[in-house]
Amino acid sequence: DTAVSQTPKYLVTQMGNDKSIKCEQNLGHDTMYWYKQDSKKFLKIMFSYNNKELIINETVPNRFSPKSPDKAHLNLHINSLELGDSAVYFCASRTGGAGETQYFGPGTRLLVL
Amino acid sequence: RKEVEQDPGPFNVPEGATVAFNCTYSNSASQSFFWYRQDCRKEPKLLMSVYSSGNEDGRFTAQLNRASQYISLLIRDSKLSDSATYLCVVNMGGNTGKLIFGQGTTLQVKP
């Protein structure tokens, strides 16, 4: 009965590879997000989708491409992985309205070697 | 200047102590404010929303000063289980729900 789930939890890969992270929420929320938390613990928004429509697209290398097949899923594909991509990637979702809580997934720990 | 600034700490306090965290934000158009808690190697979870009138939830009290663009969190009677990183979070408004996170303040409560 996990609310926001991500797969995989851990991802170790070589530079130059392409990888995907999947996120699913069963809360019935309309909006989903991808965040990156780097080694200094800063959590930064990357993308957001509202009902399959891209609504936030921060300054992120175009090697990162989000895809939302439906409003319960938001996946993140990363091409040509670089060492600096190593981080924890969190998915989150919320219902709507500026004051609404965002619920986070458990995170995907990506290590690029 | 960072959009949301916090003292990263760590704050090391004994059990039972009262500890206060502060946070400042740079964008005066910010609309809503939160404290999230993040345990080691876990996801952030909402601790409480912050209102201008101040709000309290058990041992936790949050305060917002819009004029000074300042947010605070007070924890009374600290427990070992309060050890975590506390993230000050600002919602920039609009219908995107874009959140800006501070770096977090680490609290270690010792027996």
mmCIF file of C-alpha atoms in Angstrom:
data_model
loop_
_atom_site.group_PDB
_atom_site.id
_atom_site.type_symbol
_atom_site.label_atom_id
_atom_site.label_comp_id
_atom_site.label_asym_id
_atom_site.label_seq_id
_atom_site.Cartn_x
_atom_site.Cartn_y
_atom_site.Cartn_z
ATOM 1 C CA ASP A 1 0.000 0.000 0.000
ATOM 2 C CA THR A 2 2.982 2.297 -0.637
ATOM 3 C CA ALA A 3 1.777 5.773 -1.616
ATOM 4 C CA VAL A 4 4.690 6.845 -3.845
ATOM 5 C CA SER A 5 7.015 4.119 -5.037
ATOM 6 C CA GLN A 6 10.200 4.267 -7.075
ATOM 7 C CA THR A 7 12.252 1.637 -8.835
ATOM 8 C CA PRO A 8 15.035 0.844 -8.576
ATOM 9 C CA LYS A 9 16.123 1.844 -5.071
ATOM 10 C CA TYR A 10 19.783 1.613 -6.000
ATOM 11 C CA LEU A 11 21.410 2.031 -9.382
ATOM 12 C CA VAL A 12 25.139 1.643 -10.021
ATOM 13 C CA THR A 13 26.249 2.160 -13.593
ATOM 14 C CA GLN A 14 29.115 3.226 -15.797
ATOM 15 C CA MET A 15 29.611 6.632 -17.346
ATOM 16 C CA GLY A 16 28.037 6.921 -20.759
ATOM 17 C CA ASN A 17 25.229 4.453 -20.072
ATOM 18 C CA ASP A 18 21.511 5.251 -20.396
ATOM 19 C CA LYS A 19 19.223 4.443 -17.475
ATOM 20 C CA SER A 20 15.621 4.958 -16.386
ATOM 21 C CA ILE A 21 13.984 5.440 -13.007
ATOM 22 C CA LYS A 22 10.288 4.740 -12.570
ATOM 23 C CA CYS A 23 7.804 6.350 -10.208
ATOM 24 C CA GLU A 24 4.222 5.445 -9.424
ATOM 25 C CA GLN A 25 1.733 6.974 -7.008
ATOM 26 C CA ASN A 26 -1.549 5.435 -5.871
ATOM 27 C CA LEU A 27 -2.841 8.546 -4.122
ATOM 28 C CA GLY A 28 -4.922 9.761 -7.045
ATOM 29 C CA HIS A 29 -2.835 12.929 -7.244
ATOM 30 C CA ASP A 30 -2.750 15.045 -10.385
ATOM 31 C CA THR A 31 0.766 16.440 -10.081
ATOM 32 C CA MET A 32 4.083 14.612 -9.888
ATOM 33 C CA TYR A 33 7.654 15.842 -9.494
ATOM 34 C CA TRP A 34 11.255 14.780 -9.853
ATOM 35 C CA TYR A 35 13.851 16.174 -7.437
ATOM 36 C CA LYS A 36 17.605 15.687 -7.243
ATOM 37 C CA GLN A 37 19.426 15.666 -3.894
ATOM 38 C CA ASP A 38 23.158 16.047 -4.314
ATOM 39 C CA SER A 39 25.999 15.168 -1.963
ATOM 40 C CA LYS A 40 25.575 18.495 -0.151
ATOM 41 C CA LYS A 41 21.982 17.503 0.585
ATOM 42 C CA PHE A 42 20.369 20.281 -1.442
ATOM 43 C CA LEU A 43 17.043 19.095 -2.789
ATOM 44 C CA LYS A 44 16.256 20.732 -6.147
ATOM 45 C CA ILE A 45 13.209 20.498 -8.359
ATOM 46 C CA MET A 46 13.882 19.151 -11.834
ATOM 47 C CA PHE A 47 10.521 18.539 -13.510
ATOM 48 C CA SER A 48 6.834 18.445 -12.799
ATOM 49 C CA TYR A 49 3.857 17.024 -14.667
ATOM 50 C CA ASN A 50 0.215 17.810 -14.056
ATOM 51 C CA ASN A 51 -2.083 15.206 -15.518
ATOM 52 C CA LYS A 52 0.509 14.196 -18.134
ATOM 53 C CA GLU A 53 1.356 17.810 -19.040
ATOM 54 C CA LEU A 54 4.840 19.238 -18.316
ATOM 55 C CA ILE A 55 4.465 22.282 -16.047
ATOM 56 C CA ILE A 56 7.922 22.707 -14.537
ATOM 57 C CA ASN A 57 11.136 22.241 -16.484
ATOM 58 C CA GLU A 58 14.083 23.625 -14.546
ATOM 59 C CA THR A 59 17.536 24.196 -15.991
ATOM 60 C CA VAL A 60 18.461 20.560 -16.346
ATOM 61 C CA PRO A 61 20.723 19.057 -19.060
ATOM 62 C CA ASN A 62 18.671 17.716 -21.936
ATOM 63 C CA ARG A 63 20.163 14.300 -21.241
ATOM 64 C CA PHE A 64 17.356 14.104 -18.661
ATOM 65 C CA SER A 65 13.940 13.403 -20.120
ATOM 66 C CA PRO A 66 10.815 12.873 -18.057
ATOM 67 C CA LYS A 67 7.880 10.883 -19.391
ATOM 68 C CA SER A 68 4.401 10.609 -17.947
ATOM 69 C CA PRO A 69 2.338 7.865 -19.578
ATOM 70 C CA ASP A 70 -0.580 8.628 -17.244
ATOM 71 C CA LYS A 71 -1.123 10.787 -14.197
ATOM 72 C CA ALA A 72 -0.108 8.002 -11.800
ATOM 73 C CA HIS A 73 3.310 7.492 -13.370
ATOM 74 C CA LEU A 74 6.289 9.727 -13.977
ATOM 75 C CA ASN A 75 9.491 8.189 -15.260
ATOM 76 C CA LEU A 76 12.918 9.746 -15.660
ATOM 77 C CA HIS A 77 15.274 8.681 -18.425
ATOM 78 C CA ILE A 78 18.904 9.769 -18.327
ATOM 79 C CA ASN A 79 21.143 9.478 -21.389
ATOM 80 C CA SER A 80 24.936 9.409 -21.435
ATOM 81 C CA LEU A 81 25.323 9.335 -17.680
ATOM 82 C CA GLU A 82 28.073 11.479 -16.166
ATOM 83 C CA LEU A 83 29.861 11.312 -12.817
ATOM 84 C CA GLY A 84 28.035 14.459 -11.689
ATOM 85 C CA ASP A 85 24.692 12.731 -12.107
ATOM 86 C CA SER A 86 25.436 10.685 -8.993
ATOM 87 C CA ALA A 87 22.791 11.712 -6.461
ATOM 88 C CA VAL A 88 19.551 10.630 -4.860
ATOM 89 C CA TYR A 89 16.538 11.196 -7.097
ATOM 90 C CA PHE A 90 13.177 11.629 -5.381
ATOM 91 C CA CYS A 91 9.776 11.451 -6.957
ATOM 92 C CA ALA A 92 6.884 13.269 -5.277
ATOM 93 C CA SER A 93 3.202 13.915 -5.852
ATOM 94 C CA ARG A 94 0.477 16.238 -4.589
ATOM 95 C CA THR A 95 -3.202 16.922 -5.150
ATOM 96 C CA GLY A 96 -3.388 20.590 -6.018
ATOM 97 C CA GLY A 97 -3.421 24.102 -4.589
ATOM 98 C CA ALA A 98 -0.404 26.051 -3.384
ATOM 99 C CA GLY A 99 -0.666 24.830 0.188
ATOM 100 C CA GLU A 100 -0.980 21.157 -0.477
ATOM 101 C CA THR A 101 1.513 18.666 0.912
ATOM 102 C CA GLN A 102 3.905 16.879 -1.385
ATOM 103 C CA TYR A 103 4.449 13.199 -0.676
ATOM 104 C CA PHE A 104 7.860 11.804 -1.530
ATOM 105 C CA GLY A 105 8.929 8.398 -2.728
ATOM 106 C CA PRO A 106 11.788 6.558 -0.971
ATOM 107 C CA GLY A 107 14.387 7.809 -3.441
ATOM 108 C CA THR A 108 16.669 6.181 -6.006
ATOM 109 C CA ARG A 109 20.363 6.266 -5.165
ATOM 110 C CA LEU A 110 22.279 6.605 -8.418
ATOM 111 C CA LEU A 111 26.037 6.086 -8.499
ATOM 112 C CA VAL A 112 27.862 6.668 -11.762
ATOM 113 C CA LEU A 113 31.342 5.149 -11.932
ATOM 114 C CA ARG B 1 22.130 34.601 -2.376
ATOM 115 C CA LYS B 2 20.320 31.286 -1.866
ATOM 116 C CA GLU B 3 16.532 31.451 -2.158
ATOM 117 C CA VAL B 4 16.085 29.682 1.178
ATOM 118 C CA GLU B 5 18.873 29.839 3.741
ATOM 119 C CA GLN B 6 19.356 27.762 6.849
ATOM 120 C CA ASP B 7 22.201 27.170 9.237
ATOM 121 C CA PRO B 8 23.237 23.595 8.404
ATOM 122 C CA GLY B 9 24.390 22.931 11.992
ATOM 123 C CA PRO B 10 24.796 20.339 13.341
ATOM 124 C CA PHE B 11 22.944 21.233 16.491
ATOM 125 C CA ASN B 12 23.927 18.816 19.259
ATOM 126 C CA VAL B 13 21.583 19.026 22.235
ATOM 127 C CA PRO B 14 20.812 16.861 25.275
ATOM 128 C CA GLU B 15 17.455 15.152 25.674
ATOM 129 C CA GLY B 16 14.891 17.509 27.121
ATOM 130 C CA ALA B 17 16.483 20.631 25.677
ATOM 131 C CA THR B 18 14.630 23.283 23.720
ATOM 132 C CA VAL B 19 16.130 24.049 20.321
ATOM 133 C CA ALA B 20 15.226 26.641 17.697
ATOM 134 C CA PHE B 21 15.944 26.666 13.977
ATOM 135 C CA ASN B 22 15.724 29.688 11.757
ATOM 136 C CA CYS B 23 15.325 30.146 8.053
ATOM 137 C CA THR B 24 15.189 33.146 5.718
ATOM 138 C CA TYR B 25 13.788 33.328 2.213
ATOM 139 C CA SER B 26 14.579 35.830 -0.497
ATOM 140 C CA ASN B 27 11.424 36.011 -2.615
ATOM 141 C CA SER B 28 8.791 38.213 -1.013
ATOM 142 C CA ALA B 29 6.173 36.755 -3.381
ATOM 143 C CA SER B 30 6.485 33.335 -1.716
ATOM 144 C CA GLN B 31 3.073 32.069 -0.794
ATOM 145 C CA SER B 32 3.232 29.161 1.593
ATOM 146 C CA PHE B 33 5.783 27.746 3.955
ATOM 147 C CA PHE B 34 6.593 24.399 5.494
ATOM 148 C CA TRP B 35 8.990 22.481 7.642
ATOM 149 C CA TYR B 36 9.868 19.019 6.378
ATOM 150 C CA ARG B 37 11.823 16.414 8.265
ATOM 151 C CA GLN B 38 14.329 14.088 6.597
ATOM 152 C CA ASP B 39 15.813 11.130 8.428
ATOM 153 C CA CYS B 40 19.163 9.740 7.323
ATOM 154 C CA ARG B 41 18.851 7.984 3.950
ATOM 155 C CA LYS B 42 15.088 8.519 3.881
ATOM 156 C CA GLU B 43 12.694 10.741 1.990
ATOM 157 C CA PRO B 44 11.532 14.153 3.254
ATOM 158 C CA LYS B 45 8.210 14.143 5.097
ATOM 159 C CA LEU B 46 6.022 17.083 5.993
ATOM 160 C CA LEU B 47 6.433 18.065 9.639
ATOM 161 C CA MET B 48 4.125 21.072 9.631
ATOM 162 C CA SER B 49 2.899 23.996 7.614
ATOM 163 C CA VAL B 50 3.807 27.481 8.819
ATOM 164 C CA TYR B 51 1.278 30.296 9.185
ATOM 165 C CA SER B 52 1.660 33.976 9.980
ATOM 166 C CA SER B 53 -0.376 33.489 13.120
ATOM 167 C CA GLY B 54 2.021 30.799 14.279
ATOM 168 C CA ASN B 55 1.041 27.220 14.802
ATOM 169 C CA GLU B 56 1.791 24.526 17.292
ATOM 170 C CA ASP B 57 1.745 20.750 17.053
ATOM 171 C CA GLY B 58 2.621 19.130 20.340
ATOM 172 C CA ARG B 59 6.236 19.977 21.141
ATOM 173 C CA PHE B 60 6.730 21.762 17.821
ATOM 174 C CA THR B 61 5.955 25.434 17.187
ATOM 175 C CA ALA B 62 6.410 27.149 13.825
ATOM 176 C CA GLN B 63 6.340 30.863 13.177
ATOM 177 C CA LEU B 64 6.379 33.015 10.057
ATOM 178 C CA ASN B 65 7.362 36.670 9.849
ATOM 179 C CA ARG B 66 6.507 37.870 6.342
ATOM 180 C CA ALA B 67 7.921 41.359 6.892
ATOM 181 C CA SER B 68 11.343 39.946 7.773
ATOM 182 C CA GLN B 69 10.981 36.939 5.431
ATOM 183 C CA TYR B 70 11.877 34.695 8.312
ATOM 184 C CA ILE B 71 10.589 31.297 9.417
ATOM 185 C CA SER B 72 11.325 29.519 12.672
ATOM 186 C CA LEU B 73 10.822 26.118 14.250
ATOM 187 C CA LEU B 74 10.964 25.537 17.987
ATOM 188 C CA ILE B 75 11.243 22.043 19.437
ATOM 189 C CA ARG B 76 10.601 21.695 23.151
ATOM 190 C CA ASP B 77 11.587 18.760 25.355
ATOM 191 C CA SER B 78 13.760 17.181 22.644
ATOM 192 C CA LYS B 79 13.610 13.422 22.257
ATOM 193 C CA LEU B 80 16.249 11.114 20.810
ATOM 194 C CA SER B 81 13.791 10.403 18.000
ATOM 195 C CA ASP B 82 13.857 14.087 16.987
ATOM 196 C CA SER B 83 17.369 13.561 15.573
ATOM 197 C CA ALA B 84 17.039 14.319 11.862
ATOM 198 C CA THR B 85 17.544 17.045 9.287
ATOM 199 C CA TYR B 86 14.889 19.763 9.278
ATOM 200 C CA LEU B 87 14.212 21.346 5.904
ATOM 201 C CA CYS B 88 12.754 24.812 5.549
ATOM 202 C CA VAL B 89 10.564 24.862 2.434
ATOM 203 C CA VAL B 90 8.921 27.676 0.517
ATOM 204 C CA ASN B 91 6.198 27.400 -2.110
ATOM 205 C CA MET B 92 6.659 29.995 -4.819
ATOM 206 C CA GLY B 93 2.955 30.181 -5.537
ATOM 207 C CA GLY B 94 0.999 29.630 -8.700
ATOM 208 C CA ASN B 95 -0.570 26.308 -9.518
ATOM 209 C CA THR B 96 2.640 24.353 -10.100
ATOM 210 C CA GLY B 97 3.358 23.739 -6.409
ATOM 211 C CA LYS B 98 7.029 24.481 -7.001
ATOM 212 C CA LEU B 99 8.882 24.044 -3.708
ATOM 213 C CA ILE B 100 12.239 25.582 -2.883
ATOM 214 C CA PHE B 101 14.143 23.721 -0.192
ATOM 215 C CA GLY B 102 16.738 25.040 2.192
ATOM 216 C CA GLN B 103 19.869 23.016 2.756
ATOM 217 C CA GLY B 104 18.477 21.672 6.003
ATOM 218 C CA THR B 105 19.540 21.924 9.622
ATOM 219 C CA THR B 106 20.842 18.770 11.251
ATOM 220 C CA LEU B 107 19.744 18.045 14.811
ATOM 221 C CA GLN B 108 21.392 15.404 16.964
ATOM 222 C CA VAL B 109 19.735 14.786 20.325
ATOM 223 C CA LYS B 110 21.988 12.984 22.761
ATOM 224 C CA PRO B 111 21.037 11.015 25.893
#
